[in-house]
Coordinates of C-alpha atoms in Angstrom, one line a residue:
M1 CA 31.7 -5.0 -16.6
S2 CA 29.9 -1.9 -17.8
Q3 CA 27.9 0.3 -15.4
K4 CA 24.7 -1.2 -16.8
H5 CA 25.8 -4.8 -16.3
L6 CA 26.9 -4.0 -12.8
K7 CA 23.6 -2.6 -11.8
E8 CA 21.7 -5.5 -13.4
A9 CA 23.9 -8.0 -11.4
F10 CA 23.3 -5.9 -8.3
I11 CA 19.5 -6.6 -8.4
S12 CA 19.7 -10.2 -9.7
D13 CA 19.8 -13.7 -8.2
L14 CA 18.3 -12.7 -4.9
N15 CA 16.4 -14.9 -2.5
G16 CA 14.3 -12.6 -0.2
T17 CA 13.8 -12.6 3.5
S18 CA 11.5 -14.2 6.1
L19 CA 7.8 -13.6 6.4
L20 CA 8.4 -12.4 10.0
E21 CA 10.8 -9.6 8.9
I22 CA 8.3 -8.4 6.3
S23 CA 5.5 -8.4 8.9
V24 CA 7.8 -6.4 11.3
G25 CA 8.7 -3.9 8.6
L26 CA 5.1 -3.4 7.5
S27 CA 4.1 -2.5 11.2
L28 CA 6.2 0.6 11.0
A29 CA 3.9 2.6 8.7
P30 CA 0.8 2.2 11.1
L31 CA 3.0 3.1 14.0
C32 CA 4.3 6.2 12.2
L33 CA 0.8 7.2 11.4
L34 CA -0.2 6.7 15.1
S35 CA 2.8 8.8 16.2
R36 CA 1.8 11.7 13.9
G37 CA -1.9 11.6 15.1
L38 CA -0.9 11.6 18.7
L39 CA 1.5 14.5 18.2
L40 CA -1.2 16.6 16.6
I41 CA -3.7 15.8 19.4
L42 CA -1.0 16.7 22.0
Y43 CA -0.4 20.0 20.1
C44 CA -4.1 20.8 20.2
Q45 CA -4.3 20.0 23.9
H46 CA -1.4 22.2 24.6
Y47 CA -2.2 25.2 22.4
G48 CA -6.0 24.9 22.4
K49 CA -6.2 24.7 18.6
P50 CA -5.2 22.3 15.9
L51 CA -2.0 22.8 13.9
S52 CA -2.9 25.1 11.0
S53 CA 0.5 26.0 9.4
R54 CA 0.8 24.2 6.0
T55 CA 4.6 24.4 6.1
Y56 CA 4.8 22.8 9.5
S57 CA 2.2 20.2 8.6
L58 CA 4.2 19.1 5.5
L59 CA 7.4 18.9 7.6
L60 CA 5.8 17.0 10.4
D61 CA 4.2 14.5 7.9
F62 CA 7.4 14.0 6.0
L63 CA 9.6 13.6 9.1
V64 CA 7.1 11.2 10.9
L65 CA 5.3 9.4 8.1
V66 CA 8.1 9.0 5.5
S67 CA 11.6 9.5 6.9
P68 CA 11.4 6.6 9.5
L69 CA 10.6 4.3 6.6
L70 CA 13.7 5.5 4.7
F71 CA 16.0 4.8 7.7
S72 CA 14.4 1.4 8.4
C73 CA 15.1 0.0 5.0
T74 CA 18.7 1.3 4.9
V75 CA 20.9 2.0 7.9
L76 CA 18.5 0.8 10.6
S77 CA 17.6 -2.5 8.8
P78 CA 20.0 -4.5 11.0
I79 CA 17.8 -3.6 14.0
I80 CA 14.5 -3.7 12.2
F81 CA 13.0 -5.9 14.9
F82 CA 13.6 -3.2 17.7
I83 CA 12.3 -0.2 15.7
P84 CA 8.5 -0.9 16.2
I85 CA 9.1 -1.4 19.9
I86 CA 10.8 2.0 20.1
I87 CA 8.1 3.8 18.1
A88 CA 5.4 2.0 20.1
A89 CA 7.1 3.1 23.4
F90 CA 7.1 6.7 22.0
C91 CA 3.4 6.4 21.2
A92 CA 2.6 5.1 24.7
G93 CA 4.5 8.0 26.2
I94 CA 2.6 10.6 24.2
F95 CA -0.8 8.9 25.0
S96 CA 0.0 8.8 28.6
K97 CA 0.8 12.5 28.6
I98 CA -2.5 13.3 26.8
Y99 CA -4.5 11.1 29.2
S100 CA -2.9 12.5 32.3
Q101 CA -3.6 16.2 31.2
R102 CA -7.3 15.8 30.4
K103 CA -9.4 18.6 31.7
H104 CA -12.6 16.7 32.4
E105 CA -14.0 17.3 35.9
P106 CA -14.6 15.1 37.7
R107 CA -12.3 12.5 36.2
V108 CA -14.0 9.5 34.4
A109 CA -12.9 5.9 35.2
F110 CA -11.0 4.3 32.3
R111 CA -13.5 1.5 32.0
Q112 CA -16.4 4.1 31.6
I113 CA -14.4 5.9 28.9
V114 CA -14.0 2.6 27.0
K115 CA -17.7 1.9 27.3
G116 CA -18.5 5.3 25.8
F117 CA -15.9 4.8 23.1
Q118 CA -17.5 1.6 21.9
K119 CA -20.8 3.3 21.4
T120 CA -19.2 6.2 19.4
S121 CA -20.7 6.7 16.0
L122 CA -18.3 7.1 13.1
D123 CA -18.8 8.6 9.6
P124 CA -20.1 5.6 7.5
E125 CA -19.3 7.3 4.2
Y126 CA -15.5 7.4 4.6
I127 CA -13.1 4.6 5.5
P128 CA -9.7 6.3 6.0
A129 CA -7.8 3.0 6.3
I130 CA -8.5 2.3 2.6
T131 CA -7.0 5.6 1.6
I132 CA -4.0 5.3 3.9
F133 CA -3.3 1.7 2.8
R134 CA -3.2 2.7 -0.9
V135 CA -1.1 5.8 -0.2
Y136 CA 1.4 3.9 1.9
I137 CA 1.8 1.1 -0.7
N138 CA 2.6 3.9 -3.2
V139 CA 5.1 5.5 -0.8
L140 CA 6.9 2.3 0.1
T141 CA 7.1 1.3 -3.6
S142 CA 8.5 4.8 -4.4
I143 CA 11.2 4.4 -1.7
S144 CA 12.2 0.9 -2.8
I145 CA 12.5 1.5 -6.5
L146 CA 15.3 4.0 -5.9
A147 CA 16.8 2.6 -2.7
V148 CA 17.3 -0.8 -4.2
D149 CA 20.0 0.6 -6.4
F150 CA 22.1 1.7 -3.4
P151 CA 24.2 -0.8 -1.3
Q152 CA 22.6 0.5 2.0
Y153 CA 19.3 -1.2 0.9
P154 CA 19.6 -4.9 2.0
R155 CA 19.6 -7.4 -0.9
R156 CA 17.2 -9.5 1.0
Y157 CA 14.5 -6.8 0.6
A158 CA 14.8 -6.7 -3.1
K159 CA 12.8 -8.7 -5.6
T160 CA 13.7 -12.4 -5.6
E161 CA 14.9 -14.1 -8.8
T162 CA 12.5 -17.1 -8.8
Y163 CA 11.4 -18.2 -5.3
G164 CA 11.3 -16.3 -2.0
T165 CA 9.6 -13.4 -0.3
G166 CA 11.1 -9.9 -0.6
I167 CA 9.5 -6.5 0.5
M168 CA 9.5 -5.5 -3.2
D169 CA 7.8 -8.8 -4.2
F170 CA 5.0 -7.9 -1.8
G171 CA 4.8 -4.4 -3.2
V172 CA 3.9 -5.4 -6.7
G173 CA 1.0 -7.6 -5.5
A174 CA -0.1 -5.0 -2.9
F175 CA -0.3 -2.4 -5.7
I176 CA -2.7 -4.6 -7.6
F177 CA -4.7 -5.3 -4.3
G178 CA -4.9 -1.6 -3.5
N179 CA -6.2 -0.7 -7.0
A180 CA -9.0 -3.3 -6.8
L181 CA -10.3 -2.0 -3.4
V182 CA -11.5 1.2 -5.1
C183 CA -12.3 -0.1 -8.6
P184 CA -15.6 1.0 -10.2
E185 CA -17.3 -2.3 -9.5
V186 CA -16.7 -2.0 -5.8
R187 CA -17.7 1.7 -5.7
Q188 CA -20.9 1.2 -7.7
K189 CA -24.0 1.2 -5.6
S190 CA -25.9 -2.1 -5.5
Y191 CA -29.2 -0.5 -6.4
V192 CA -27.7 1.0 -9.6
T193 CA -28.4 -1.1 -12.7
Q194 CA -26.2 -0.8 -15.7
P195 CA -25.8 -2.7 -19.0
K196 CA -23.9 -5.9 -18.5
F197 CA -20.7 -5.1 -20.2
S198 CA -20.7 -1.3 -19.5
G199 CA -17.8 -1.8 -17.0
V200 CA -15.6 -3.2 -19.7
A201 CA -16.3 -0.3 -22.0
K202 CA -15.4 2.1 -19.2
Q203 CA -12.2 0.3 -18.5
F204 CA -11.1 0.5 -22.1
S205 CA -11.3 4.3 -21.8
S206 CA -9.6 4.4 -18.4
I207 CA -6.6 2.1 -19.0
W208 CA -5.2 3.9 -22.0
P209 CA -3.1 6.2 -19.9
L210 CA -1.5 3.1 -18.3
I211 CA -0.8 1.7 -21.9
F212 CA 0.8 4.9 -22.9
L213 CA 2.9 5.0 -19.8
G214 CA 4.0 1.5 -20.4
I215 CA 5.0 2.4 -24.0
G216 CA 6.7 5.5 -22.8
R217 CA 8.7 3.5 -20.2
L218 CA 9.6 0.9 -22.7
L219 CA 10.9 3.4 -25.3
S220 CA 12.8 5.5 -22.7
V221 CA 14.5 2.4 -21.2
K222 CA 15.5 1.0 -24.5
S223 CA 16.7 4.4 -26.0
I224 CA 19.1 5.2 -23.1
D225 CA 20.2 1.7 -22.6
Y226 CA 18.9 1.8 -19.0
H227 CA 19.6 -1.3 -16.7
E228 CA 16.7 -3.6 -16.3
H229 CA 16.0 -7.0 -14.7
T230 CA 14.7 -9.0 -17.7
S231 CA 13.4 -12.0 -15.6
E232 CA 11.1 -9.6 -13.8
Y233 CA 8.6 -9.0 -16.6
G234 CA 10.5 -9.8 -19.8
V235 CA 12.1 -7.8 -22.5
H236 CA 9.2 -5.4 -23.5
W237 CA 6.7 -5.8 -20.7
N238 CA 6.5 -3.7 -17.6
F239 CA 4.2 -3.1 -14.6
F240 CA 2.0 -0.5 -16.3
F241 CA 1.0 -3.1 -18.9
T242 CA 0.3 -5.6 -16.2
L243 CA -1.9 -3.2 -14.2
A244 CA -3.8 -2.2 -17.4
F245 CA -4.5 -5.7 -18.6
V246 CA -5.4 -7.0 -15.1
R247 CA -8.0 -4.2 -14.7
L248 CA -9.5 -4.9 -18.1
A249 CA -9.7 -8.7 -17.6
A250 CA -11.2 -8.2 -14.1
S251 CA -14.0 -5.9 -15.5
L252 CA -14.8 -8.6 -18.1
L253 CA -15.0 -11.3 -15.4
L254 CA -17.1 -9.1 -13.2
S255 CA -19.4 -8.5 -16.1
I256 CA -19.9 -12.3 -16.4
F257 CA -19.9 -13.4 -12.8
P258 CA -21.7 -11.8 -9.9
K259 CA -19.3 -9.4 -8.2
N260 CA -20.4 -10.7 -4.7
N261 CA -18.8 -14.1 -5.8
S262 CA -15.5 -12.6 -6.9
W263 CA -13.6 -14.6 -4.2
I264 CA -14.8 -17.8 -5.8
V265 CA -13.4 -16.6 -9.2
A266 CA -10.1 -15.7 -7.5
V267 CA -9.8 -19.1 -5.8
N268 CA -10.6 -20.9 -9.1
L269 CA -8.2 -18.8 -11.1
A270 CA -5.3 -19.2 -8.6
V271 CA -5.9 -23.0 -8.1
L272 CA -6.4 -23.7 -11.8
Y273 CA -3.3 -21.7 -12.8
Q274 CA -1.2 -23.6 -10.2
L275 CA -2.6 -27.0 -11.5
I276 CA -1.5 -26.0 -15.0
L277 CA 2.0 -25.0 -13.7
N278 CA 2.4 -28.4 -11.9
T279 CA 0.9 -30.7 -14.6
T280 CA 2.3 -29.1 -17.8
S281 CA 5.5 -27.7 -19.1
L282 CA 4.3 -24.1 -18.5
K283 CA 6.5 -23.6 -15.5
M284 CA 9.6 -24.7 -17.3
F285 CA 8.6 -22.4 -20.2
I286 CA 8.3 -19.4 -17.8
L287 CA 11.6 -20.1 -16.1
H288 CA 13.7 -21.2 -19.0
G289 CA 12.0 -20.4 -22.3
S290 CA 10.8 -22.7 -25.0
N291 CA 14.2 -24.2 -25.7
G292 CA 15.2 -24.7 -22.1
R293 CA 18.1 -22.3 -22.4
D294 CA 16.4 -19.0 -21.6
T295 CA 15.7 -18.0 -25.2
R296 CA 14.1 -14.6 -25.7
V297 CA 13.3 -15.1 -29.4
G298 CA 9.7 -14.2 -30.3
F299 CA 7.2 -12.0 -28.4
L300 CA 5.9 -14.7 -26.1
N301 CA 9.4 -16.0 -25.1
A302 CA 10.6 -12.4 -24.7
N303 CA 7.8 -11.5 -22.3
R304 CA 6.8 -14.8 -20.8
E305 CA 7.0 -13.6 -17.2
G306 CA 4.9 -10.6 -17.6
L307 CA 2.3 -12.2 -19.8
L308 CA 1.7 -15.4 -17.8
S309 CA 1.9 -13.9 -14.4
L310 CA -1.3 -12.0 -15.3
F311 CA -3.3 -15.0 -14.1
G312 CA -1.9 -14.7 -10.6
Y313 CA -2.3 -10.9 -10.4
L314 CA -5.9 -11.3 -11.7
A315 CA -6.6 -13.7 -8.9
I316 CA -5.2 -11.2 -6.4
Y317 CA -7.4 -8.4 -8.0
M318 CA -10.6 -10.4 -7.8
A319 CA -9.9 -11.4 -4.1
S320 CA -9.4 -7.7 -3.4
V321 CA -12.7 -6.8 -5.1
Q322 CA -14.5 -9.1 -2.6
V323 CA -12.6 -7.5 0.3
G324 CA -13.6 -4.0 -0.9
L325 CA -17.3 -5.0 -1.3
W326 CA -17.2 -6.3 2.3
L327 CA -15.5 -3.3 3.7
L328 CA -18.1 -0.9 2.2
K329 CA -20.9 -2.5 4.0
C330 CA -22.4 0.2 6.2
R331 CA -20.6 0.1 9.6
S332 CA -21.3 3.3 11.6
S333 CA -19.9 2.5 15.1
V334 CA -16.6 1.6 16.8
R335 CA -18.2 -1.7 18.0
G336 CA -19.1 -2.6 14.4
W337 CA -15.5 -2.0 13.2
A338 CA -14.0 -3.8 16.2
E339 CA -16.1 -6.9 15.1
A340 CA -15.0 -6.4 11.5
V341 CA -11.3 -6.4 12.6
G342 CA -12.0 -9.7 14.5
L343 CA -13.3 -11.3 11.3
L344 CA -10.4 -10.0 9.3
L345 CA -8.0 -11.4 11.8
L346 CA -9.6 -14.8 11.6
T347 CA -9.4 -14.6 7.8
V348 CA -5.7 -13.8 8.0
L349 CA -5.0 -16.7 10.3
V350 CA -6.8 -19.1 7.8
L351 CA -4.8 -17.6 4.9
F352 CA -1.5 -18.0 6.7
L353 CA -2.4 -21.6 7.5
F354 CA -3.2 -22.2 3.8
L355 CA 0.1 -20.4 2.9
H356 CA 2.0 -22.8 5.1
V357 CA 0.3 -25.8 3.5
S358 CA 0.8 -24.5 0.0
Q359 CA 4.5 -23.8 0.5
A360 CA 5.1 -27.2 2.1
Y361 CA 3.1 -29.3 -0.3
V362 CA 2.6 -27.4 -3.5
E363 CA 5.3 -24.8 -4.3
P364 CA 7.1 -21.9 -2.5
V365 CA 6.2 -18.3 -3.1
S366 CA 7.3 -17.1 -6.5
R367 CA 6.5 -13.5 -7.7
R368 CA 8.0 -14.5 -11.1
L369 CA 5.4 -17.2 -11.6
A370 CA 2.6 -15.4 -9.5
N371 CA 1.7 -18.8 -8.2
L372 CA -0.8 -19.9 -5.7
S373 CA 1.5 -19.4 -2.7
Y374 CA 2.3 -15.9 -3.9
C375 CA -1.4 -15.0 -4.3
I376 CA -2.2 -16.3 -0.8
W377 CA 0.8 -14.5 0.7
V378 CA -0.1 -11.1 -0.9
V379 CA -3.7 -11.3 0.2
A380 CA -2.8 -12.3 3.7
H381 CA -0.2 -9.7 4.2
C382 CA -2.4 -7.0 2.6
L383 CA -5.2 -7.8 5.0
T384 CA -2.7 -7.7 7.9
F385 CA -1.5 -4.3 6.8
F386 CA -5.0 -3.0 6.4
I387 CA -6.0 -4.3 9.9
C388 CA -3.1 -2.4 11.4
F389 CA -4.4 0.9 9.9
V390 CA -8.0 0.3 11.1
V391 CA -6.7 -0.4 14.6
T392 CA -4.5 2.7 14.4
D393 CA -7.4 4.8 13.4
L394 CA -9.6 3.5 16.1
A395 CA -6.9 4.4 18.6
L396 CA -6.8 7.9 17.3
V397 CA -10.6 8.2 17.5
F398 CA -10.3 7.2 21.2
T399 CA -7.6 9.7 21.8
K400 CA -9.4 12.5 20.0
L401 CA -12.5 12.0 22.2
L402 CA -10.3 12.9 25.3
V403 CA -9.3 16.3 23.9
K404 CA -12.1 18.7 22.9
G405 CA -11.6 20.2 19.3
S406 CA -8.7 18.0 18.4
S407 CA -8.3 17.0 14.8
V408 CA -6.3 14.5 12.8
P409 CA -6.3 14.6 9.0
C410 CA -7.2 11.3 7.2
S411 CA -8.8 9.9 10.4
W412 CA -12.4 8.9 11.1
D413 CA -14.9 11.6 11.9
V414 CA -17.0 11.3 15.0
V415 CA -20.6 12.1 13.9
Q416 CA -22.3 12.2 17.3
P417 CA -21.5 12.1 21.0
P418 CA -21.3 8.7 22.7
S419 CA -23.9 9.9 25.2
T420 CA -26.3 12.8 25.8
S421 CA -25.1 13.1 29.4
K422 CA -23.2 16.3 30.1
K423 CA -21.3 14.8 32.9
H424 CA -18.9 12.0 33.3
E425 CA -18.6 11.5 29.5
L426 CA -16.1 12.2 26.7
E427 CA -16.1 15.3 24.6
A428 CA -17.6 14.8 21.1
V429 CA -15.5 15.8 18.2
P430 CA -17.3 18.0 15.7
V431 CA -17.6 16.7 12.2
R432 CA -14.7 17.8 10.1
R433 CA -14.4 17.0 6.4
E434 CA -11.1 16.1 4.9
G435 CA -11.1 18.9 2.4
K436 CA -10.4 21.5 5.2
H437 CA -7.0 19.9 6.1
M438 CA -3.7 20.0 4.3
C439 CA -2.3 16.5 4.7
L440 CA 0.5 14.7 2.8
I441 CA -1.7 11.5 2.7
S442 CA -4.6 13.4 1.1
A443 CA -2.2 15.1 -1.3
I444 CA -0.7 11.8 -2.6
N445 CA -4.1 10.2 -2.7
K446 CA -5.4 12.9 -4.9
N447 CA -2.7 12.2 -7.6
Q448 CA -1.6 8.6 -7.0
L449 CA -0.8 7.8 -10.6
L450 CA 1.2 11.0 -11.0
F451 CA 3.1 10.3 -7.7
F452 CA 4.1 6.8 -9.0
L453 CA 5.1 8.2 -12.4
L454 CA 7.1 11.0 -10.8
A455 CA 8.9 8.4 -8.6
N456 CA 9.8 6.4 -11.7
V457 CA 11.1 9.4 -13.6
M458 CA 13.1 10.6 -10.7
T459 CA 14.5 7.1 -10.1
G460 CA 15.7 7.0 -13.7
A461 CA 17.2 10.5 -13.4
V462 CA 19.1 9.7 -10.2
N463 CA 20.5 6.5 -11.7
I464 CA 21.7 8.2 -14.8
L465 CA 23.4 11.0 -12.9
I466 CA 24.9 9.0 -10.0
D467 CA 26.9 5.9 -9.5
T468 CA 24.5 4.4 -6.9
I469 CA 26.3 1.2 -6.3
H470 CA 29.4 2.8 -4.8
S471 CA 27.6 5.5 -2.8
K472 CA 28.5 6.2 0.8
T473 CA 25.9 6.1 3.5
A474 CA 25.6 9.8 4.3
F475 CA 25.3 10.5 0.5
T476 CA 22.7 7.7 0.0
L477 CA 20.5 9.0 2.9
S478 CA 20.7 12.5 1.5
I479 CA 19.7 11.5 -2.0
L480 CA 16.8 9.3 -0.8
H481 CA 15.4 12.1 1.4
L482 CA 15.7 14.8 -1.2
Y483 CA 14.1 12.4 -3.8
M484 CA 11.2 11.6 -1.5
F485 CA 10.8 15.2 -0.3
F486 CA 10.7 16.5 -3.8
N487 CA 8.0 13.9 -4.8
C488 CA 6.0 14.7 -1.7
L489 CA 6.4 18.5 -2.2
V490 CA 5.0 18.3 -5.8
M491 CA 1.9 16.4 -4.6
Y492 CA 1.5 18.8 -1.7
L493 CA 1.6 21.9 -3.9
M494 CA -0.8 20.4 -6.4
H495 CA -3.2 19.5 -3.6
A496 CA -3.0 23.1 -2.2
K497 CA -3.8 24.4 -5.7
N498 CA -6.5 21.7 -6.1
I499 CA -4.9 20.3 -9.2
V500 CA -5.8 16.7 -10.2
F501 CA -3.8 14.8 -12.8
K502 CA -6.8 13.0 -14.4
F503 CA -8.1 13.8 -17.8
W504 CA -9.5 10.5 -19.0

């Protein structure tokens, strides 16, 4: 077999892993974020000032926020269930050290500290968990698209052939979900009135970079005979086209239907699409082509997976619009966000119940079809992932209140003290805007599309230059770390120079 066919076979005919393992794997990112925040607070407590060195900040962010994810999806994957326990224990140790070294006199009872924390007011204009969620989805995707070509990346984490749940299956849907959280329809103020179809016109002007990127990827892949998984999107289609057309279709739907009812549109889309899959020959067409023998003759046959999965991805996008609108409701206190977490947890439990019923009585999860079970699974796990980041940020707010002057980039700002009493209370953290901090998360967030594009280009370059399938473990880890560090360094330097790659 040629090198191209070897690589294609290496990423084909896979069945995924369990929902539990995916949940455990996703818990690592919030725990890494918590570790980084606690280390910064401990540094401030010890030295009396926040970490100011940009070099050390970049190294700390990469080693704590990115490197553990690289190890967990390669050499540490056999013990993936123990890694969250180890990181959580590490976080508990740091928090214990911070708490025991507080300089408040006299000491405040823990119960009183918690009461003060619940009354703490937060910056209502900024929800860091949304930014962190979107950045981490991008980071995890960037790691996976290269790591999957190495033997150290477990095959069960890769995209499944037809049915099943892999980490990379989740990543595709999560990318759509993250885009919808900050779409123009969500960010638009309710009191601002605009022409009915103005959103569609704006989307036409904003999606053309995605179209050009899709065309560029298509031409480059075909011209160098690069390996590709045809049953993923088809012969000519790719994810850039999917993202562009989903955004355009969503804007059209949101111009017709009230955006506050977008969840109803999402449910109807997903259910109707599933009914068509079950009651017509559409499912057989997607899986086996019009002749039943996997023909790729004609544009529709050639790209059937990419074109018809748009309905499922559109349902995920519309569901995320509803989530984004709900999240942006003004909540300015810890208590308000604690209640929001409770409601989100209840929603997640209901969704996982629906997922169980859907898989048992309708159809198993299929990213290739983007069926009802896939839509429910993606939304449920995205909400779970988001909840973890909110809880992490609340934990960091609590810890920051124990150490006067402490600061954690991409974390909630405390806008006022929990009490006016000068004794027996926590110290208030002064308001700090994100622009004053150099942070890897902020850097990637500023140029998310460029980060994703750079990761795709570097993945292609590595695959052309290196025989990834037969790489040894040490070499694989070195390549993956260099690849991710280069991507992060470019974003960090652009952030330092205040360069934003957006000209449309």
